[in-house]
PDB file of C-alpha atoms in Angstrom:
ATOM      1  CA  UNK A   1      -0.160  -0.476  -0.639  1.00  0.00           C
ATOM      2  CA  UNK A   2       1.563   3.398  -1.546  1.00  0.00           C
ATOM      3  CA  UNK A   3       1.622   5.902   1.064  1.00  0.00           C
ATOM      4  CA  UNK A   4      -0.827   8.232   2.437  1.00  0.00           C
ATOM      5  CA  UNK A   5      -1.936  11.928   3.132  1.00  0.00           C
ATOM      6  CA  UNK A   6      -2.116  13.510   6.716  1.00  0.00           C
ATOM      7  CA  UNK A   7      -5.447  13.306   8.343  1.00  0.00           C
ATOM      8  CA  UNK A   8      -5.332  17.435   7.755  1.00  0.00           C
ATOM      9  CA  UNK A   9      -5.397  16.678   4.050  1.00  0.00           C
ATOM     10  CA  UNK A  10      -7.925  14.974   4.243  1.00  0.00           C
ATOM     11  CA  UNK A  11      -9.601  16.516   6.218  1.00  0.00           C
ATOM     12  CA  UNK A  12      -9.641  19.474   3.952  1.00  0.00           C
ATOM     13  CA  UNK A  13     -10.235  17.099   0.875  1.00  0.00           C
ATOM     14  CA  UNK A  14     -13.516  15.972   3.057  1.00  0.00           C
ATOM     15  CA  UNK A  15     -14.295  19.292   3.556  1.00  0.00           C
ATOM     16  CA  UNK A  16     -14.420  20.318  -0.236  1.00  0.00           C
ATOM     17  CA  UNK A  17     -16.071  18.090  -1.396  1.00  0.00           C
ATOM     18  CA  UNK A  18     -19.353  18.109   1.453  1.00  0.00           C
ATOM     19  CA  UNK A  19     -19.699  21.748   0.547  1.00  0.00           C
ATOM     20  CA  UNK A  20     -19.386  20.988  -2.561  1.00  0.00           C
ATOM     21  CA  UNK A  21     -22.227  17.885  -2.518  1.00  0.00           C
ATOM     22  CA  UNK A  22     -24.711  19.910  -0.145  1.00  0.00           C
ATOM     23  CA  UNK A  23     -24.255  22.885  -2.812  1.00  0.00           C
ATOM     24  CA  UNK A  24     -24.990  21.532  -5.975  1.00  0.00           C
ATOM     25  CA  UNK A  25     -27.557  19.025  -4.195  1.00  0.00           C
ATOM     26  CA  UNK A  26     -30.514  21.967  -2.667  1.00  0.00           C
ATOM     27  CA  UNK A  27     -29.380  23.570  -6.202  1.00  0.00           C
ATOM     28  CA  UNK A  28     -30.645  20.836  -7.633  1.00  0.00           C
ATOM     29  CA  UNK A  29     -33.425  20.032  -5.056  1.00  0.00           C
ATOM     30  CA  UNK A  30     -34.553  23.690  -4.314  1.00  0.00           C
ATOM     31  CA  UNK A  31     -36.100  23.839  -8.159  1.00  0.00           C
ATOM     32  CA  UNK A  32     -38.878  21.374  -7.415  1.00  0.00           C
ATOM     33  CA  UNK A  33     -39.828  22.910  -4.360  1.00  0.00           C
ATOM     34  CA  UNK A  34     -40.235  25.774  -5.513  1.00  0.00           C
ATOM     35  CA  UNK A  35     -42.323  25.313  -8.475  1.00  0.00           C
ATOM     36  CA  UNK A  36     -45.084  26.219  -7.613  1.00  0.00           C
ATOM     37  CA  UNK A  37     -44.417  30.158  -7.634  1.00  0.00           C
ATOM     38  CA  UNK A  38     -42.117  29.811 -10.466  1.00  0.00           C
ATOM     39  CA  UNK A  39     -44.640  27.849 -12.658  1.00  0.00           C
ATOM     40  CA  UNK A  40     -46.150  31.289 -11.752  1.00  0.00           C
ATOM     41  CA  UNK A  41     -43.770  33.658 -13.480  1.00  0.00           C
ATOM     42  CA  UNK A  42     -42.430  31.977 -16.498  1.00  0.00           C
ATOM     43  CA  UNK A  43     -45.071  29.733 -17.841  1.00  0.00           C
ATOM     44  CA  UNK A  44     -48.048  31.649 -20.031  1.00  0.00           C
ATOM     45  CA  UNK A  45     -50.249  28.506 -18.849  1.00  0.00           C
ATOM     46  CA  UNK A  46     -53.485  30.551 -16.677  1.00  0.00           C
ATOM     47  CA  UNK A  47     -54.115  27.046 -15.771  1.00  0.00           C
ATOM     48  CA  UNK A  48     -51.812  26.370 -11.879  1.00  0.00           C
ATOM     49  CA  UNK A  49     -52.225  22.692 -12.783  1.00  0.00           C
ATOM     50  CA  UNK A  50     -50.231  22.921 -16.144  1.00  0.00           C
ATOM     51  CA  UNK A  51     -48.223  25.063 -14.908  1.00  0.00           C
ATOM     52  CA  UNK A  52     -46.820  23.336 -12.863  1.00  0.00           C
ATOM     53  CA  UNK A  53     -46.812  20.439 -15.451  1.00  0.00           C
ATOM     54  CA  UNK A  54     -44.590  22.730 -17.154  1.00  0.00           C
ATOM     55  CA  UNK A  55     -42.277  23.338 -14.511  1.00  0.00           C
ATOM     56  CA  UNK A  56     -41.490  19.913 -13.545  1.00  0.00           C
ATOM     57  CA  UNK A  57     -41.290  18.774 -16.604  1.00  0.00           C
ATOM     58  CA  UNK A  58     -38.018  21.179 -17.101  1.00  0.00           C
ATOM     59  CA  UNK A  59     -37.428  19.669 -13.753  1.00  0.00           C
ATOM     60  CA  UNK A  60     -37.221  16.332 -15.136  1.00  0.00           C
ATOM     61  CA  UNK A  61     -34.691  17.675 -18.339  1.00  0.00           C
ATOM     62  CA  UNK A  62     -31.492  18.453 -15.205  1.00  0.00           C
ATOM     63  CA  UNK A  63     -32.101  14.391 -14.972  1.00  0.00           C
ATOM     64  CA  UNK A  64     -31.494  13.168 -18.648  1.00  0.00           C
ATOM     65  CA  UNK A  65     -28.398  15.112 -18.783  1.00  0.00           C
ATOM     66  CA  UNK A  66     -27.180  13.397 -15.052  1.00  0.00           C
ATOM     67  CA  UNK A  67     -25.920  10.059 -17.846  1.00  0.00           C
ATOM     68  CA  UNK A  68     -24.345  12.060 -19.750  1.00  0.00           C
ATOM     69  CA  UNK A  69     -22.822  14.237 -17.761  1.00  0.00           C
ATOM     70  CA  UNK A  70     -21.164  11.663 -15.747  1.00  0.00           C
ATOM     71  CA  UNK A  71     -19.423   9.784 -18.981  1.00  0.00           C
ATOM     72  CA  UNK A  72     -18.242  13.105 -20.301  1.00  0.00           C
ATOM     73  CA  UNK A  73     -17.178  15.116 -17.614  1.00  0.00           C
ATOM     74  CA  UNK A  74     -15.568  10.963 -15.393  1.00  0.00           C
ATOM     75  CA  UNK A  75     -12.717  11.069 -18.446  1.00  0.00           C
ATOM     76  CA  UNK A  76     -11.877  14.660 -18.124  1.00  0.00           C
ATOM     77  CA  UNK A  77     -11.535  14.385 -14.295  1.00  0.00           C
ATOM     78  CA  UNK A  78      -9.921  11.017 -14.762  1.00  0.00           C
ATOM     79  CA  UNK A  79      -7.221  13.034 -17.669  1.00  0.00           C
ATOM     80  CA  UNK A  80      -7.578  16.827 -15.448  1.00  0.00           C
ATOM     81  CA  UNK A  81      -7.876  15.876 -12.242  1.00  0.00           C
ATOM     82  CA  UNK A  82     -10.485  15.288 -10.003  1.00  0.00           C
ATOM     83  CA  UNK A  83     -10.485  18.879  -7.621  1.00  0.00           C
ATOM     84  CA  UNK A  84     -10.100  20.842 -11.197  1.00  0.00           C
ATOM     85  CA  UNK A  85     -13.481  18.863 -12.635  1.00  0.00           C
ATOM     86  CA  UNK A  86     -15.419  19.386  -9.409  1.00  0.00           C
ATOM     87  CA  UNK A  87     -14.068  22.560  -9.426  1.00  0.00           C
ATOM     88  CA  UNK A  88     -15.569  22.939 -13.047  1.00  0.00           C
ATOM     89  CA  UNK A  89     -18.700  21.728 -11.899  1.00  0.00           C
ATOM     90  CA  UNK A  90     -18.924  24.364  -9.113  1.00  0.00           C
ATOM     91  CA  UNK A  91     -18.907  27.076 -11.909  1.00  0.00           C
ATOM     92  CA  UNK A  92     -21.327  25.603 -14.078  1.00  0.00           C
ATOM     93  CA  UNK A  93     -23.960  24.953 -11.400  1.00  0.00           C
ATOM     94  CA  UNK A  94     -23.141  28.246  -9.907  1.00  0.00           C
ATOM     95  CA  UNK A  95     -23.343  30.455 -13.563  1.00  0.00           C
ATOM     96  CA  UNK A  96     -27.451  28.167 -13.632  1.00  0.00           C
ATOM     97  CA  UNK A  97     -27.754  28.737 -10.064  1.00  0.00           C
ATOM     98  CA  UNK A  98     -27.240  32.875 -11.181  1.00  0.00           C
ATOM     99  CA  UNK A  99     -29.326  32.808 -14.585  1.00  0.00           C
ATOM    100  CA  UNK A 100     -32.062  30.700 -13.519  1.00  0.00           C
ATOM    101  CA  UNK A 101     -32.702  33.145 -10.394  1.00  0.00           C
ATOM    102  CA  UNK A 102     -32.611  36.304 -13.061  1.00  0.00           C
ATOM    103  CA  UNK A 103     -34.714  34.822 -15.295  1.00  0.00           C
ATOM    104  CA  UNK A 104     -37.117  37.305 -16.531  1.00  0.00           C
ATOM    105  CA  UNK A 105     -40.940  36.661 -16.192  1.00  0.00           C
ATOM    106  CA  UNK A 106     -43.167  35.291 -19.093  1.00  0.00           C
ATOM    107  CA  UNK A 107     -44.362  38.979 -19.061  1.00  0.00           C
ATOM    108  CA  UNK A 108     -41.116  40.629 -19.955  1.00  0.00           C
ATOM    109  CA  UNK A 109     -39.484  38.858 -22.797  1.00  0.00           C
ATOM    110  CA  UNK A 110     -42.434  35.802 -23.002  1.00  0.00           C
ATOM    111  CA  UNK A 111     -41.347  32.184 -24.654  1.00  0.00           C
ATOM    112  CA  UNK A 112     -37.848  33.020 -23.773  1.00  0.00           C
ATOM    113  CA  UNK A 113     -37.858  32.855 -19.987  1.00  0.00           C
ATOM    114  CA  UNK A 114     -39.408  29.091 -19.581  1.00  0.00           C
ATOM    115  CA  UNK A 115     -36.052  28.191 -22.658  1.00  0.00           C
ATOM    116  CA  UNK A 116     -33.506  30.022 -20.394  1.00  0.00           C
ATOM    117  CA  UNK A 117     -35.330  28.341 -17.945  1.00  0.00           C
ATOM    118  CA  UNK A 118     -34.734  24.834 -19.025  1.00  0.00           C
ATOM    119  CA  UNK A 119     -31.379  25.362 -20.428  1.00  0.00           C
ATOM    120  CA  UNK A 120     -30.113  26.561 -17.189  1.00  0.00           C
ATOM    121  CA  UNK A 121     -31.576  23.405 -15.542  1.00  0.00           C
ATOM    122  CA  UNK A 122     -29.842  20.814 -18.257  1.00  0.00           C
ATOM    123  CA  UNK A 123     -26.318  23.236 -16.842  1.00  0.00           C
ATOM    124  CA  UNK A 124     -27.727  22.225 -13.136  1.00  0.00           C
ATOM    125  CA  UNK A 125     -28.155  18.922 -14.751  1.00  0.00           C
ATOM    126  CA  UNK A 126     -23.901  18.315 -16.129  1.00  0.00           C
ATOM    127  CA  UNK A 127     -23.076  19.701 -13.390  1.00  0.00           C
ATOM    128  CA  UNK A 128     -24.168  17.431 -10.159  1.00  0.00           C
ATOM    129  CA  UNK A 129     -23.252  14.252 -12.734  1.00  0.00           C
ATOM    130  CA  UNK A 130     -19.909  15.353 -12.294  1.00  0.00           C
ATOM    131  CA  UNK A 131     -20.197  16.236  -8.814  1.00  0.00           C
ATOM    132  CA  UNK A 132     -21.376  13.153  -6.888  1.00  0.00           C
ATOM    133  CA  UNK A 133     -19.051  10.844  -7.729  1.00  0.00           C
ATOM    134  CA  UNK A 134     -15.612  12.786  -8.918  1.00  0.00           C
ATOM    135  CA  UNK A 135     -16.690  13.630  -5.085  1.00  0.00           C
ATOM    136  CA  UNK A 136     -15.856  10.632  -3.509  1.00  0.00           C
ATOM    137  CA  UNK A 137     -13.414   9.272  -5.569  1.00  0.00           C
ATOM    138  CA  UNK A 138     -10.941  13.233  -5.036  1.00  0.00           C
ATOM    139  CA  UNK A 139     -11.427  11.482  -0.593  1.00  0.00           C
ATOM    140  CA  UNK A 140     -10.591   7.897  -0.938  1.00  0.00           C
ATOM    141  CA  UNK A 141      -7.570   8.330  -3.445  1.00  0.00           C
ATOM    142  CA  UNK A 142      -6.115  10.127  -0.307  1.00  0.00           C
ATOM    143  CA  UNK A 143      -7.362   8.809   2.558  1.00  0.00           C
ATOM    144  CA  UNK A 144      -6.773   5.774   4.927  1.00  0.00           C
ATOM    145  CA  UNK A 145      -8.079   2.389   2.892  1.00  0.00           C
ATOM    146  CA  UNK A 146     -10.081   1.257   6.536  1.00  0.00           C
ATOM    147  CA  UNK A 147     -11.594   4.693   6.336  1.00  0.00           C
ATOM    148  CA  UNK A 148     -13.053   4.151   3.458  1.00  0.00           C
ATOM    149  CA  UNK A 149     -16.771   3.340   4.173  1.00  0.00           C
ATOM    150  CA  UNK A 150     -17.075   6.302   6.991  1.00  0.00           C
ATOM    151  CA  UNK A 151     -15.721   8.497   4.338  1.00  0.00           C
ATOM    152  CA  UNK A 152     -18.598   7.868   2.015  1.00  0.00           C
ATOM    153  CA  UNK A 153     -21.060   7.564   4.883  1.00  0.00           C
ATOM    154  CA  UNK A 154     -20.771  11.466   4.860  1.00  0.00           C
ATOM    155  CA  UNK A 155     -19.950  12.060   1.548  1.00  0.00           C
ATOM    156  CA  UNK A 156     -23.458  10.339   1.308  1.00  0.00           C
ATOM    157  CA  UNK A 157     -24.858  12.834   4.026  1.00  0.00           C
ATOM    158  CA  UNK A 158     -23.820  15.733   2.513  1.00  0.00           C
ATOM    159  CA  UNK A 159     -25.756  15.261  -0.491  1.00  0.00           C
ATOM    160  CA  UNK A 160     -29.018  14.474   1.658  1.00  0.00           C
ATOM    161  CA  UNK A 161     -28.409  17.601   3.280  1.00  0.00           C
ATOM    162  CA  UNK A 162     -28.222  19.245   0.893  1.00  0.00           C
ATOM    163  CA  UNK A 163     -31.516  17.482  -0.483  1.00  0.00           C
ATOM    164  CA  UNK A 164     -33.549  18.477   2.591  1.00  0.00           C
ATOM    165  CA  UNK A 165     -31.820  22.553   3.107  1.00  0.00           C
ATOM    166  CA  UNK A 166     -33.557  22.290  -0.556  1.00  0.00           C
ATOM    167  CA  UNK A 167     -36.786  21.442   1.194  1.00  0.00           C
ATOM    168  CA  UNK A 168     -36.311  22.618   4.451  1.00  0.00           C
ATOM    169  CA  UNK A 169     -35.242  26.796   3.487  1.00  0.00           C
ATOM    170  CA  UNK A 170     -38.457  27.682   1.207  1.00  0.00           C
ATOM    171  CA  UNK A 171     -40.855  26.262   4.023  1.00  0.00           C
ATOM    172  CA  UNK A 172     -39.719  28.701   6.773  1.00  0.00           C
ATOM    173  CA  UNK A 173     -39.556  31.500   3.510  1.00  0.00           C
ATOM    174  CA  UNK A 174     -43.734  30.425   3.343  1.00  0.00           C
ATOM    175  CA  UNK A 175     -43.802  30.913   6.747  1.00  0.00           C
ATOM    176  CA  UNK A 176     -42.684  34.183   7.007  1.00  0.00           C
ATOM    177  CA  UNK A 177     -43.839  35.943   3.705  1.00  0.00           C
ATOM    178  CA  UNK A 178     -46.957  36.162   2.486  1.00  0.00           C
ATOM    179  CA  UNK A 179     -47.881  34.200  -1.068  1.00  0.00           C
ATOM    180  CA  UNK A 180     -47.548  37.798  -3.436  1.00  0.00           C
ATOM    181  CA  UNK A 181     -43.981  37.915  -2.196  1.00  0.00           C
ATOM    182  CA  UNK A 182     -42.993  34.626  -3.192  1.00  0.00           C
ATOM    183  CA  UNK A 183     -44.556  34.452  -6.655  1.00  0.00           C
ATOM    184  CA  UNK A 184     -42.883  38.137  -7.447  1.00  0.00           C
ATOM    185  CA  UNK A 185     -38.941  37.305  -5.525  1.00  0.00           C
ATOM    186  CA  UNK A 186     -39.270  35.215  -3.159  1.00  0.00           C
ATOM    187  CA  UNK A 187     -38.491  31.760  -5.309  1.00  0.00           C
ATOM    188  CA  UNK A 188     -35.347  33.483  -6.662  1.00  0.00           C
ATOM    189  CA  UNK A 189     -33.936  34.098  -3.354  1.00  0.00           C
ATOM    190  CA  UNK A 190     -34.438  30.566  -2.380  1.00  0.00           C
ATOM    191  CA  UNK A 191     -31.929  29.925  -5.265  1.00  0.00           C
ATOM    192  CA  UNK A 192     -29.707  32.659  -4.322  1.00  0.00           C
ATOM    193  CA  UNK A 193     -29.446  31.168  -1.412  1.00  0.00           C
ATOM    194  CA  UNK A 194     -27.415  28.581  -3.043  1.00  0.00           C
ATOM    195  CA  UNK A 195     -24.703  30.496  -4.160  1.00  0.00           C
ATOM    196  CA  UNK A 196     -24.109  30.494   0.035  1.00  0.00           C
ATOM    197  CA  UNK A 197     -21.625  27.590  -0.049  1.00  0.00           C
ATOM    198  CA  UNK A 198     -20.894  27.928  -3.447  1.00  0.00           C
ATOM    199  CA  UNK A 199     -18.603  30.595  -2.455  1.00  0.00           C
ATOM    200  CA  UNK A 200     -17.576  29.020   0.615  1.00  0.00           C
ATOM    201  CA  UNK A 201     -17.135  26.093  -0.699  1.00  0.00           C
ATOM    202  CA  UNK A 202     -14.022  28.186  -3.472  1.00  0.00           C
ATOM    203  CA  UNK A 203     -12.456  29.507   0.049  1.00  0.00           C
ATOM    204  CA  UNK A 204     -11.464  25.957   0.772  1.00  0.00           C
ATOM    205  CA  UNK A 205     -10.621  25.461  -3.084  1.00  0.00           C
ATOM    206  CA  UNK A 206      -7.239  26.151  -2.213  1.00  0.00           C
ATOM    207  CA  UNK A 207      -5.592  23.396   0.651  1.00  0.00           C
ATOM    208  CA  UNK A 208      -7.745  20.765  -1.746  1.00  0.00           C
ATOM    209  CA  UNK A 209      -4.458  18.228  -3.587  1.00  0.00           C
ATOM    210  CA  UNK A 210      -5.395  15.237  -5.926  1.00  0.00           C
ATOM    211  CA  UNK A 211      -3.853  12.756  -8.094  1.00  0.00           C
ATOM    212  CA  UNK A 212      -4.411  11.907 -11.742  1.00  0.00           C
ATOM    213  CA  UNK A 213      -3.040   9.295 -14.805  1.00  0.00           C
ATOM    214  CA  UNK A 214      -3.537  11.844 -17.936  1.00  0.00           C
ATOM    215  CA  UNK A 215      -3.487   8.553 -20.584  1.00  0.00           C
ATOM    216  CA  UNK A 216      -1.960  10.229 -24.463  1.00  0.00           C
ATOM    217  CA  UNK A 217      -3.094   7.865 -27.210  1.00  0.00           C
ATOM    218  CA  UNK A 218      -1.019   8.814 -30.148  1.00  0.00           C
ATOM    219  CA  UNK A 219       1.386   5.891 -31.222  1.00  0.00           C
ATOM    220  CA  UNK A 220      -0.092   3.431 -28.968  1.00  0.00           C
ATOM    221  CA  UNK A 221       1.877   4.140 -26.007  1.00  0.00           C
ATOM    222  CA  UNK A 222       0.868   5.643 -22.790  1.00  0.00           C
ATOM    223  CA  UNK A 223       1.732   8.756 -20.386  1.00  0.00           C
ATOM    224  CA  UNK A 224       1.622   8.225 -17.108  1.00  0.00           C
ATOM    225  CA  UNK A 225       1.437  12.070 -14.825  1.00  0.00           C
ATOM    226  CA  UNK A 226       0.513  11.028 -10.979  1.00  0.00           C
ATOM    227  CA  UNK A 227       1.980  12.213  -8.030  1.00  0.00           C
ATOM    228  CA  UNK A 228       5.645  11.503  -6.539  1.00  0.00           C
ATOM    229  CA  UNK A 229       3.649   8.873  -3.880  1.00  0.00           C
ATOM    230  CA  UNK A 230       2.317   7.184  -6.482  1.00  0.00           C
ATOM    231  CA  UNK A 231       4.851   7.550  -9.460  1.00  0.00           C
ATOM    232  CA  UNK A 232       7.358   5.576  -6.223  1.00  0.00           C
ATOM    233  CA  UNK A 233       4.560   2.594  -6.133  1.00  0.00           C
ATOM    234  CA  UNK A 234       4.176   2.572  -9.862  1.00  0.00           C
ATOM    235  CA  UNK A 235       8.234   2.117  -9.964  1.00  0.00           C
ATOM    236  CA  UNK A 236       7.979  -0.054  -7.599  1.00  0.00           C
ATOM    237  CA  UNK A 237       6.024  -2.426  -9.024  1.00  0.00           C
ATOM    238  CA  UNK A 238       7.265  -2.802 -12.429  1.00  0.00           C
ATOM    239  CA  UNK A 239      10.594  -3.433 -10.576  1.00  0.00           C
ATOM    240  CA  UNK A 240       8.896  -6.233  -8.590  1.00  0.00           C
ATOM    241  CA  UNK A 241       7.414  -7.833 -11.686  1.00  0.00           C
ATOM    242  CA  UNK A 242      10.094  -7.773 -13.903  1.00  0.00           C
ATOM    243  CA  UNK A 243      11.809  -9.656 -11.263  1.00  0.00           C
ATOM    244  CA  UNK A 244       9.114 -11.990 -11.148  1.00  0.00           C
ATOM    245  CA  UNK A 245       8.951 -12.313 -14.641  1.00  0.00           C
ATOM    246  CA  UNK A 246      12.930 -13.245 -13.977  1.00  0.00           C
ATOM    247  CA  UNK A 247      11.868 -16.070 -11.784  1.00  0.00           C
ATOM    248  CA  UNK A 248       8.877 -17.690 -14.089  1.00  0.00           C
ATOM    249  CA  UNK A 249      11.617 -18.238 -16.230  1.00  0.00           C
ATOM    250  CA  UNK A 250      13.690 -20.870 -15.161  1.00  0.00           C
ATOM    251  CA  UNK A 251      11.499 -22.941 -12.222  1.00  0.00           C
ATOM    252  CA  UNK A 252      13.614 -22.706  -8.213  1.00  0.00           C
ATOM    253  CA  UNK A 253      15.380 -24.711  -6.420  1.00  0.00           C
ATOM    254  CA  UNK A 254      12.519 -25.832  -3.953  1.00  0.00           C
ATOM    255  CA  UNK A 255      10.050 -26.420  -7.700  1.00  0.00           C
ATOM    256  CA  UNK A 256      12.737 -28.528  -8.774  1.00  0.00           C
ATOM    257  CA  UNK A 257      13.134 -30.133  -5.744  1.00  0.00           C
ATOM    258  CA  UNK A 258       9.334 -30.971  -4.966  1.00  0.00           C
ATOM    259  CA  UNK A 259       9.367 -32.243  -8.785  1.00  0.00           C
ATOM    260  CA  UNK A 260      11.842 -34.820  -8.645  1.00  0.00           C
ATOM    261  CA  UNK A 261      10.484 -36.130  -5.453  1.00  0.00           C
ATOM    262  CA  UNK A 262       6.803 -36.511  -6.249  1.00  0.00           C
ATOM    263  CA  UNK A 263       8.764 -38.612  -9.070  1.00  0.00           C
TER     264      UNK A 263
END
């Protein structure tokens, strides 16, 4: 087993990942909890039920984008590193949330209102698809083997906490504000609240380290770029493999003795 980073480094990676998860899943989930107010502003239908169906249709678009993001950004994560890919996902989610909260009403720009909201929702889906698995890999690659189960559980809790806050905050806002205030701009505030953990996450960005492998396929060769610890492990494994091939090329003394006794 290769040497692992110290407790402080693992804690920094875990904090960055948990804050990122909470931010991503809050912004991903809150859309559904404010669908009633959002649909009244963004969609043209005068019927509340029809508008709600239209809002949830856009909500579902993000789920269709998640598998695409998992493939595309997963490949980028192997090439550019987990930290850079997760940071890209955070930027995508932050931009999408900012745009969604600033979307003008249907009365102002017409059909472009739901179009802008749909595009921002697609960007959210692309973002959260990379965040979930990327944070798990970022934390586990730098942590001791015996703590993988506990750390994975913490990451899952951070995702669920974002989802729970996505329902809790709009509910508290409805208790404090009138229905008219929620319909006019309360739902926008609920979206923008998610930008707070985004800023905090970026403040922890500089303390995060990862290790990754970049594979270049040109003439059939593979170039590996790693941290010094992994490079040493790879060289050690290659040396052991070379020694193993040397031993396999001729029978060992013990093997010859065993064969002679069988006779």
